[in-house]
Short mmCIF file of C-alpha atoms in Angstrom, two decimals:
data_model
loop_
_atom_site.label_atom_id
_atom_site.label_comp_id
_atom_site.label_asym_id
_atom_site.label_seq_id
_atom_site.Cartn_x
_atom_site.Cartn_y
_atom_site.Cartn_z
CA MET N 1 -16.52 -45.85 -21.68
CA GLU N 2 -13.23 -44.05 -23.72
CA PHE N 3 -16.34 -42.33 -26.04
CA LEU N 4 -17.56 -40.77 -21.98
CA LYS N 5 -14.05 -40.20 -21.47
CA ASP N 6 -13.18 -38.09 -24.59
CA ALA N 7 -16.36 -36.03 -24.50
CA ILE N 8 -16.09 -35.29 -20.70
CA ASN N 9 -12.27 -34.12 -22.02
CA ASN N 10 -13.81 -32.17 -24.29
CA MET N 11 -16.45 -30.33 -22.42
CA ALA N 12 -13.57 -29.63 -19.53
CA GLU N 13 -11.75 -28.22 -22.20
CA LYS N 14 -13.96 -25.27 -23.14
CA SER N 15 -14.25 -24.42 -19.53
CA LEU N 16 -17.49 -26.70 -18.81
CA ARG N 17 -18.10 -28.06 -15.82
CA CYS N 18 -19.68 -31.85 -16.26
CA VAL N 19 -22.31 -33.48 -13.96
CA ALA N 20 -23.33 -37.07 -14.99
CA VAL N 21 -26.93 -38.28 -14.70
CA ALA N 22 -28.21 -41.78 -13.68
CA TYR N 23 -30.43 -43.68 -11.86
CA LYS N 24 -31.28 -46.83 -9.98
CA THR N 25 -34.15 -49.10 -9.38
CA PHE N 26 -35.39 -49.33 -6.21
CA GLU N 27 -37.86 -50.99 -4.28
CA ALA N 28 -40.55 -47.78 -3.22
CA ASN N 29 -40.14 -48.99 0.31
CA THR N 30 -36.94 -48.63 0.59
CA VAL N 31 -36.39 -45.15 -0.41
CA PRO N 32 -36.75 -43.07 2.46
CA THR N 33 -39.63 -40.50 2.57
CA ASP N 34 -39.12 -37.60 4.86
CA GLN N 35 -36.20 -35.17 4.94
CA GLU N 36 -34.93 -36.83 8.28
CA GLN N 37 -34.75 -40.56 6.84
CA LEU N 38 -33.06 -38.91 3.51
CA ALA N 39 -30.32 -37.59 5.87
CA LYS N 40 -29.20 -40.94 6.64
CA TRP N 41 -29.70 -42.61 3.76
CA THR N 42 -26.14 -43.50 1.52
CA LEU N 43 -26.67 -42.81 -1.67
CA PRO N 44 -25.97 -45.63 -4.08
CA GLU N 45 -22.54 -45.78 -6.13
CA ASP N 46 -23.10 -49.24 -7.95
CA ASP N 47 -25.01 -50.80 -10.50
CA LEU N 48 -25.92 -47.05 -11.61
CA VAL N 49 -27.64 -46.30 -15.49
CA LEU N 50 -26.24 -43.57 -16.91
CA LEU N 51 -28.78 -41.46 -18.82
CA ALA N 52 -26.16 -38.11 -19.46
CA ILE N 53 -23.19 -36.31 -19.39
CA VAL N 54 -24.10 -32.68 -18.77
CA GLY N 55 -21.61 -29.46 -19.63
CA ILE N 56 -22.40 -26.10 -17.55
CA LYS N 57 -21.01 -22.91 -18.54
CA ASP N 58 -20.19 -20.77 -15.69
CA PRO N 59 -18.57 -18.10 -17.11
CA CYS N 60 -16.68 -15.10 -15.89
CA ARG N 61 -17.94 -12.40 -14.71
CA PRO N 62 -17.20 -8.98 -17.08
CA GLY N 63 -14.26 -7.22 -16.24
CA VAL N 64 -12.33 -10.40 -14.45
CA ARG N 65 -9.87 -10.57 -16.78
CA GLU N 66 -9.35 -6.80 -17.07
CA ALA N 67 -8.63 -7.29 -13.47
CA VAL N 68 -6.63 -9.99 -13.40
CA GLU N 69 -4.53 -8.28 -15.81
CA LEU N 70 -4.32 -5.54 -13.02
CA CYS N 71 -3.04 -7.55 -10.50
CA THR N 72 -0.73 -8.99 -12.47
CA HIS N 73 0.69 -5.46 -13.63
CA ALA N 74 0.88 -4.17 -9.93
CA GLY N 75 2.88 -7.36 -8.88
CA VAL N 76 -0.18 -9.57 -7.37
CA LYS N 77 0.65 -12.48 -8.27
CA VAL N 78 -3.25 -14.30 -8.93
CA ARG N 79 -3.62 -18.41 -8.34
CA MET N 80 -6.91 -20.05 -8.84
CA VAL N 81 -8.01 -22.86 -6.19
CA THR N 82 -11.16 -25.17 -7.07
CA GLY N 83 -12.57 -28.30 -6.96
CA ASP N 84 -13.36 -28.73 -10.46
CA ASN N 85 -10.88 -30.99 -12.58
CA ILE N 86 -7.80 -30.31 -14.13
CA GLN N 87 -8.95 -29.41 -17.28
CA THR N 88 -11.76 -27.30 -16.47
CA ALA N 89 -9.45 -25.26 -13.94
CA LYS N 90 -7.25 -24.87 -16.98
CA ALA N 91 -9.94 -23.74 -19.08
CA ILE N 92 -11.31 -21.72 -16.92
CA ALA N 93 -7.86 -19.75 -15.43
CA GLN N 94 -7.21 -19.59 -19.56
CA GLU N 95 -10.39 -17.68 -19.82
CA CYS N 96 -9.69 -14.77 -17.10
CA GLY N 97 -6.36 -14.41 -18.04
CA ILE N 98 -4.55 -16.06 -14.87
CA LEU N 99 -3.19 -18.82 -17.53
CA SER N 100 -2.26 -17.24 -20.89
CA SER N 101 -3.07 -19.20 -23.97
CA ASN N 102 0.84 -20.47 -24.75
CA ALA N 103 1.72 -20.80 -21.10
CA ASP N 104 3.41 -24.00 -19.50
CA THR N 105 0.67 -26.18 -18.28
CA SER N 106 2.73 -28.55 -16.62
CA GLU N 107 4.04 -29.47 -13.09
CA PRO N 108 4.30 -27.25 -10.97
CA TYR N 109 2.98 -24.61 -12.72
CA VAL N 110 -1.05 -26.61 -12.75
CA MET N 111 -0.92 -29.49 -10.80
CA GLU N 112 -4.12 -30.97 -8.47
CA GLY N 113 -4.64 -31.10 -4.93
CA LYS N 114 -3.71 -34.68 -4.42
CA ARG N 115 -0.52 -34.48 -5.49
CA PHE N 116 0.47 -31.08 -4.10
CA ARG N 117 -0.55 -32.32 -0.95
CA GLU N 118 1.68 -35.66 -1.20
CA LEU N 119 4.71 -33.79 -2.21
CA SER N 120 7.43 -33.01 0.70
CA GLU N 121 7.94 -29.83 2.96
CA LYS N 122 10.81 -28.68 1.07
CA ASP N 123 9.49 -29.96 -2.68
CA ARG N 124 5.98 -28.51 -1.90
CA GLU N 125 7.58 -24.69 -1.00
CA GLN N 126 9.29 -24.91 -3.98
CA ALA N 127 6.20 -25.48 -5.56
CA ALA N 128 4.16 -22.82 -4.78
CA LYS N 129 6.61 -20.46 -5.87
CA PHE N 130 5.22 -21.31 -9.54
CA LEU N 131 1.91 -22.74 -8.80
CA LEU N 132 -0.86 -20.88 -10.58
CA VAL N 133 -3.92 -23.55 -10.89
CA MET N 134 -5.17 -25.99 -7.98
CA GLY N 135 -7.77 -28.38 -9.29
CA ARG N 136 -9.56 -31.15 -7.61
CA SER N 137 -8.01 -29.91 -4.24
CA SER N 138 -10.07 -29.86 -1.26
CA PRO N 139 -10.23 -27.06 1.30
CA THR N 140 -6.77 -28.76 3.04
CA ASP N 141 -4.73 -28.25 0.11
CA LYS N 142 -5.95 -24.72 0.01
CA LEU N 143 -5.20 -24.32 3.50
CA LEU N 144 -1.66 -26.24 3.27
CA LEU N 145 -0.92 -23.36 0.15
CA VAL N 146 -1.64 -20.40 2.31
CA GLN N 147 0.57 -21.74 4.79
CA THR N 148 3.22 -22.44 2.44
CA LEU N 149 3.27 -18.99 0.82
CA ARG N 150 3.49 -17.04 3.89
CA LYS N 151 6.22 -19.66 5.46
CA GLN N 152 8.14 -18.35 2.39
CA GLY N 153 7.50 -14.68 3.85
CA GLU N 154 4.95 -14.01 1.39
CA VAL N 155 1.66 -11.80 1.71
CA VAL N 156 -1.35 -13.65 1.05
CA ALA N 157 -4.60 -12.58 0.49
CA VAL N 158 -7.45 -15.66 -0.07
CA THR N 159 -11.05 -15.32 -1.27
CA GLY N 160 -13.56 -17.55 -0.63
CA ASP N 161 -17.56 -17.96 0.28
CA GLY N 162 -17.93 -21.55 1.81
CA THR N 163 -17.88 -22.79 5.05
CA ASN N 164 -14.95 -24.88 3.96
CA ASP N 165 -13.08 -22.01 3.06
CA ALA N 166 -13.10 -20.52 6.68
CA PRO N 167 -9.93 -22.24 7.59
CA ALA N 168 -7.83 -20.46 4.43
CA LEU N 169 -9.33 -17.02 4.98
CA ASN N 170 -8.85 -17.36 8.40
CA GLU N 171 -5.59 -18.28 8.07
CA ALA N 172 -4.31 -15.64 4.92
CA ASP N 173 -2.85 -12.15 6.23
CA ILE N 174 -5.75 -11.08 4.10
CA GLY N 175 -9.02 -12.80 4.31
CA LEU N 176 -12.08 -11.54 1.56
CA SER N 177 -15.41 -13.61 1.56
CA MET N 178 -18.34 -12.88 -0.28
CA GLY N 179 -21.08 -10.75 0.75
CA ILE N 180 -24.20 -12.68 -1.22
CA GLN N 181 -23.16 -15.77 -1.64
CA GLY N 182 -21.02 -16.14 1.42
CA THR N 183 -21.75 -17.98 4.30
CA GLU N 184 -21.69 -16.50 7.53
CA VAL N 185 -19.02 -18.93 8.52
CA ALA N 186 -17.02 -17.87 6.21
CA LYS N 187 -17.53 -13.79 6.52
CA GLU N 188 -16.49 -14.64 10.41
CA ASN N 189 -13.31 -15.58 9.41
CA SER N 190 -12.84 -12.90 6.78
CA ASP N 191 -11.01 -9.42 7.27
CA ILE N 192 -13.19 -7.96 4.29
CA ILE N 193 -16.62 -8.79 2.65
CA ILE N 194 -17.04 -8.27 -1.27
CA LEU N 195 -20.65 -6.87 -1.17
CA ASP N 196 -21.03 -7.33 -4.85
CA ASP N 197 -18.99 -11.04 -4.99
CA ASN N 198 -17.42 -9.49 -7.71
CA PHE N 199 -13.17 -10.46 -8.15
CA ALA N 200 -12.70 -7.17 -9.69
CA SER N 201 -13.22 -5.71 -6.21
CA VAL N 202 -10.28 -6.87 -5.54
CA VAL N 203 -8.43 -4.52 -7.39
CA LYS N 204 -10.40 -1.50 -5.48
CA VAL N 205 -9.33 -3.38 -2.23
CA VAL N 206 -5.78 -3.42 -3.50
CA ARG N 207 -5.85 0.28 -4.57
CA TRP N 208 -7.56 1.62 -1.58
CA GLY N 209 -4.64 -0.20 0.07
CA ARG N 210 -2.09 1.08 -1.15
CA SER N 211 -3.12 4.69 -1.46
CA VAL N 212 -3.88 4.17 2.70
CA TYR N 213 -0.01 3.08 2.80
CA ALA N 214 1.37 5.76 0.31
CA ASN N 215 -0.51 8.41 1.97
CA ILE N 216 1.03 7.77 5.57
CA GLN N 217 4.27 7.98 4.06
CA LYS N 218 3.36 11.16 2.20
CA PHE N 219 2.37 12.71 5.93
CA ILE N 220 5.41 11.01 7.79
CA GLN N 221 7.88 12.77 4.99
CA PHE N 222 5.98 15.70 5.73
CA GLN N 223 6.14 16.14 9.29
CA LEU N 224 9.96 14.42 9.47
CA THR N 225 11.04 17.51 7.56
CA VAL N 226 9.05 20.23 9.96
CA ASN N 227 10.38 18.79 12.73
CA VAL N 228 14.18 18.80 11.47
CA ALA N 229 14.05 21.95 9.88
CA ALA N 230 12.48 23.67 12.80
CA LEU N 231 14.38 21.70 15.59
CA THR N 232 17.70 22.65 14.16
CA ILE N 233 17.06 25.92 13.91
CA ASN N 234 16.63 26.66 17.20
CA VAL N 235 18.86 24.58 18.56
CA VAL N 236 21.74 26.63 16.48
CA ALA N 237 20.63 29.83 17.36
CA ALA N 238 20.25 28.67 20.92
CA ILE N 239 23.55 27.73 20.67
CA THR N 240 25.34 29.83 19.05
CA SER N 241 23.21 34.02 19.97
CA GLY N 242 21.06 32.73 23.26
CA HIS N 243 18.21 33.51 21.98
CA VAL N 244 15.58 31.32 19.59
CA PRO N 245 13.74 32.74 16.29
CA LEU N 246 10.34 30.54 16.89
CA THR N 247 8.74 31.29 20.00
CA THR N 248 6.74 28.53 22.05
CA VAL N 249 3.12 29.65 20.05
CA GLN N 250 4.80 29.99 16.60
CA LEU N 251 5.75 26.72 16.86
CA LEU N 252 2.62 25.16 17.86
CA TRP N 253 1.23 27.17 14.86
CA VAL N 254 3.65 25.13 12.85
CA TYR N 255 2.94 21.82 14.21
CA LEU N 256 -0.70 22.63 13.91
CA ILE N 257 -0.08 23.26 10.69
CA MET N 258 1.94 19.85 10.74
CA ASP N 259 -0.12 17.81 12.56
CA THR N 260 -3.62 18.54 12.17
CA LEU N 261 -3.92 20.12 8.82
CA GLY N 262 -0.52 18.54 7.32
CA ALA N 263 -2.86 14.88 8.08
CA LEU N 264 -6.17 16.25 6.67
CA ALA N 265 -4.87 17.44 3.64
CA LEU N 266 -1.90 14.41 3.15
CA ALA N 267 -3.80 11.74 4.40
CA THR N 268 -7.16 12.01 2.44
CA GLU N 269 -5.66 11.61 -0.98
CA PRO N 270 -7.50 9.87 -3.09
CA PRO N 271 -6.25 6.67 -4.62
CA THR N 272 -4.78 6.73 -8.57
CA ASP N 273 -3.87 4.42 -11.32
CA HIS N 274 0.12 5.19 -10.91
CA LEU N 275 -0.43 3.23 -7.23
CA MET N 276 -0.77 -0.05 -9.25
CA ASP N 277 2.48 0.70 -11.55
CA ARG N 278 4.57 -0.06 -7.88
CA SER N 279 5.81 -2.95 -6.50
CA PRO N 280 3.95 -4.46 -3.70
CA VAL N 281 5.57 -3.70 -0.40
CA GLY N 282 6.89 -7.00 1.74
CA ARG N 283 5.74 -7.07 5.50
CA ARG N 284 9.42 -6.06 6.62
CA GLU N 285 10.32 -3.23 4.74
CA SER N 286 10.73 0.47 6.00
CA LEU N 287 8.07 2.66 6.19
CA VAL N 288 10.80 5.28 5.59
CA THR N 289 11.88 4.47 2.00
CA ASN N 290 15.13 5.58 0.61
CA ILE N 291 12.91 8.14 -1.79
CA MET N 292 11.55 9.92 1.19
CA TRP N 293 15.00 10.18 2.88
CA ARG N 294 16.35 11.94 -0.25
CA ASN N 295 13.39 14.51 -0.56
CA LEU N 296 13.26 15.22 3.21
CA ILE N 297 17.02 15.58 3.48
CA ILE N 298 16.84 18.18 0.53
CA GLN N 299 14.15 20.03 1.99
CA ALA N 300 15.53 20.12 5.53
CA ILE N 301 18.74 21.34 4.57
CA TYR N 302 17.94 24.10 2.27
CA GLN N 303 15.39 25.35 4.51
CA VAL N 304 18.02 25.05 7.66
CA ALA N 305 20.62 27.10 5.76
CA VAL N 306 17.98 29.65 4.02
CA LEU N 307 16.77 30.34 7.76
CA LEU N 308 20.20 30.53 9.43
CA VAL N 309 21.29 32.95 6.97
CA LEU N 310 18.22 34.94 7.59
CA ASN N 311 18.60 34.34 11.47
CA PHE N 312 22.45 35.92 11.80
CA GLU N 313 22.23 38.36 8.90
CA GLY N 314 19.06 38.91 8.16
CA LEU N 315 19.50 42.35 9.59
CA THR N 316 21.70 43.09 6.96
CA LEU N 317 19.40 41.54 4.11
CA LEU N 318 16.91 43.02 4.90
CA LYS N 319 17.53 46.35 5.15
CA LEU N 320 16.55 46.80 8.85
CA LYS N 321 20.21 48.87 10.21
CA ASN N 322 18.17 52.41 10.07
CA ASP N 323 15.41 50.71 12.51
CA THR N 324 15.73 50.31 16.49
CA ILE N 325 17.25 47.33 17.80
CA GLU N 326 14.43 45.76 19.60
CA HIS N 327 12.14 46.34 16.16
CA ALA N 328 14.84 45.22 13.53
CA ASN N 329 15.17 41.87 15.33
CA MET N 330 11.34 41.57 15.31
CA VAL N 331 11.02 42.22 11.79
CA LYS N 332 13.72 39.72 11.04
CA ASN N 333 12.47 37.35 13.97
CA THR N 334 9.17 37.50 12.28
CA VAL N 335 10.23 37.09 8.24
CA VAL N 336 11.63 33.76 9.97
CA PHE N 337 8.94 32.63 11.52
CA ASN N 338 6.84 33.77 7.96
CA ALA N 339 9.38 32.39 5.70
CA PHE N 340 9.06 28.82 7.44
CA VAL N 341 5.51 28.91 7.17
CA LEU N 342 5.49 28.75 3.79
CA CYS N 343 7.84 26.46 2.84
CA GLN N 344 5.92 23.82 4.66
CA ILE N 345 2.71 25.26 2.77
CA PHE N 346 4.91 24.61 -0.80
CA ASN N 347 6.43 21.70 0.34
CA GLU N 348 2.80 20.32 1.53
CA PHE N 349 2.65 20.04 -2.47
CA ASN N 350 6.08 18.41 -2.82
CA ALA N 351 5.07 15.52 -0.41
CA ARG N 352 1.71 15.00 -2.32
CA LYS N 353 4.17 13.01 -4.93
CA PRO N 354 7.04 11.85 -3.51
CA ASP N 355 8.29 9.75 -6.56
CA GLU N 356 6.91 12.37 -9.00
CA LEU N 357 8.07 15.63 -11.11
CA ASN N 358 4.96 16.72 -11.62
CA VAL N 359 3.59 17.42 -8.13
CA PHE N 360 0.27 19.16 -9.31
CA THR N 361 -1.33 16.39 -11.09
CA GLY N 362 -5.02 15.97 -9.60
CA VAL N 363 -4.15 18.96 -7.41
CA THR N 364 -7.46 20.29 -8.17
CA LYS N 365 -9.54 17.46 -7.93
CA ASN N 366 -8.78 17.09 -4.27
CA HIS N 367 -10.78 19.88 -3.10
CA LEU N 368 -9.75 19.32 0.44
CA PHE N 369 -5.94 19.71 0.16
CA THR N 370 -6.75 23.20 -1.92
CA GLY N 371 -9.29 24.32 0.73
CA ILE N 372 -6.46 23.66 3.70
CA ILE N 373 -3.78 24.93 1.80
CA GLY N 374 -5.55 28.50 1.25
CA SER N 375 -7.40 28.52 4.70
CA THR N 376 -3.82 28.11 6.32
CA PHE N 377 -2.12 30.50 4.42
CA ILE N 378 -5.10 33.00 5.40
CA LEU N 379 -4.60 32.05 8.88
CA GLN N 380 -1.01 33.16 7.97
CA VAL N 381 -2.13 36.70 6.73
CA ILE N 382 -4.60 36.66 9.88
CA ILE N 383 -1.26 36.00 12.56
CA ILE N 384 0.93 38.05 10.80
CA ASN N 385 -0.59 41.18 10.63
CA PHE N 386 -3.70 41.10 13.58
CA LEU N 387 -2.07 39.03 16.21
CA GLY N 388 1.25 40.52 16.94
CA LYS N 389 0.93 40.97 20.28
CA PHE N 390 -0.03 37.40 21.06
CA THR N 391 2.07 35.30 18.37
CA SER N 392 5.50 37.86 19.03
CA THR N 393 5.16 39.13 15.33
CA VAL N 394 4.90 42.38 13.57
CA LYS N 395 3.50 43.75 10.05
CA LEU N 396 5.44 43.11 6.98
CA ASN N 397 6.01 45.03 3.99
CA PHE N 398 5.51 43.48 0.26
CA PRO N 399 8.93 43.40 -0.07
CA GLN N 400 9.29 41.62 2.65
CA TRP N 401 6.47 39.23 2.30
CA LEU N 402 8.02 38.71 -1.59
CA ILE N 403 11.40 37.64 -0.14
CA CYS N 404 9.19 35.01 2.18
CA PHE N 405 7.58 34.00 -0.90
CA VAL N 406 10.34 33.33 -3.00
CA ILE N 407 12.09 31.21 -0.37
CA GLY N 408 8.69 29.45 -0.10
CA ILE N 409 8.62 28.82 -3.78
CA ILE N 410 12.13 27.55 -4.50
CA SER N 411 11.26 24.46 -2.90
CA TRP N 412 9.41 23.43 -5.74
CA PRO N 413 12.16 23.31 -8.17
CA LEU N 414 14.39 22.43 -5.61
CA ALA N 415 12.58 18.83 -5.12
CA ALA N 416 11.99 18.70 -8.96
CA ALA N 417 16.03 18.52 -8.68
CA GLY N 418 16.41 16.25 -6.43
CA LYS N 419 14.14 13.77 -8.37
CA PHE N 420 16.94 13.27 -10.81
CA ILE N 421 19.38 11.87 -7.64
CA PRO N 422 19.60 7.85 -7.92
CA VAL N 423 18.99 6.74 -4.51
CA PRO N 424 19.99 2.81 -3.49
CA LYS N 425 17.61 0.66 -3.11
CA THR N 426 18.83 -1.49 -0.21
CA PRO N 427 17.39 0.57 2.51
CA LEU N 428 19.57 3.29 4.35
CA GLY N 429 19.21 1.32 7.78
CA LYS N 430 21.26 -1.85 6.55
CA VAL N 431 23.68 0.02 4.73
CA PHE N 432 24.33 2.05 8.04
CA ILE N 433 23.75 -1.35 10.24
CA LYS N 434 26.23 -3.22 8.22
CA PRO N 435 29.18 -2.41 9.00
CA TYR N 436 28.52 -2.53 12.84
CA GLN N 437 27.36 -5.72 11.76
CA ARG N 438 30.63 -6.80 10.26
CA CYS N 439 32.85 -4.98 13.77
CA ILE N 440 30.48 -6.97 16.01
CA GLY N 441 31.59 -10.43 13.67
CA ALA N 442 34.95 -9.53 13.43
CA ARG N 443 35.01 -9.05 17.40
CA LYS N 444 33.24 -12.54 17.73
CA THR N 445 36.07 -14.11 15.53
CA LYS N 446 38.82 -12.44 17.34
CA ARG N 447 37.55 -13.66 20.51
CA LYS N 448 36.80 -17.46 19.36
CA ASN N 449 40.47 -17.67 17.43
CA THR N 450 42.15 -16.07 20.92
#
């Protein structure tokens, strides 16, 4: 018996799945002959004659180890939950990179499903934080692990292909079922179907998910900058001088750039490898980060300051004192409008890379972005030169166009310099709400004492 156990352990340590082949002699009339009788027949478990113990190799797919390493680098913790022998599970985990060769394989890093199931709720929550490999597990154990992790606030993704995996797939935040070997029940309870049944495709899911999230953030930063700048300029000008520099039609064109064209340009950025260097985003983290607030505030203050100076001192700065008052005001307002639009065009490049110095990386590969930027500029030239009556603008000469270009292009070095300003890790919302919470807490304490 010890010889057989040693043989099983030796094969399991080499990531082989062990199968025992045995037989038992029966009377011919007691053996079922059709499928219906066979389904009701109970297979014998006693008095069997062992023929052989076979080790079956189920090698990892090419690229799985690299995919696991990339997920780990991206902050995604990969765990393996299997029904295999614990020794086999450890060997496979080491082969695909979930466990390193010198990793600690004691509890709670590696444990059997039965042991995990028997833990108290508090001990189970503690063990779930460190668990990497679970062997000899049942579908209930897999579901229990998912529920425990979610209870701790973790975002959980589960892969599976069998009917027994359906509860865990349904319970997880993201369920990924296999498209080839997966059962219909598993597919129905999952959110994403992996068509090639390859774990490496999970990396693509992570990359594209982060890309969508990052693109939404880029668009929000760009949109908020435009809104803050346009609102401030018009409100301040209206209060101080009684008229607004940006007309309704001009604002409609600006919002067309911001909403439609801006969304197409920024929300369609393809995923990059840089996204896998970021840490995962928690479910309760703010969509607008401190980095976005920093970039937004710098650009908005610059645009508001420059355009308000143009609005109030433009007649002098643009040397329009010799023109008629009406024409001079039209030229000044046109320069303000043109400079504002060009600021948004140049700032759209800054919004591509909120946390990188080089905002031009990969810009030539994104033909949609370059096409939209080019189309926006051409339409702006047409508006200024040919649609004067409709947009309340006049033609600008070369020096005036140059002034608008300089105002717009300054946003590039300004954005680069701003990225050297450190920002706190704590979200600004929490920073501002803490004094309020302290004030409320102090009032409640004072009332209790009185």
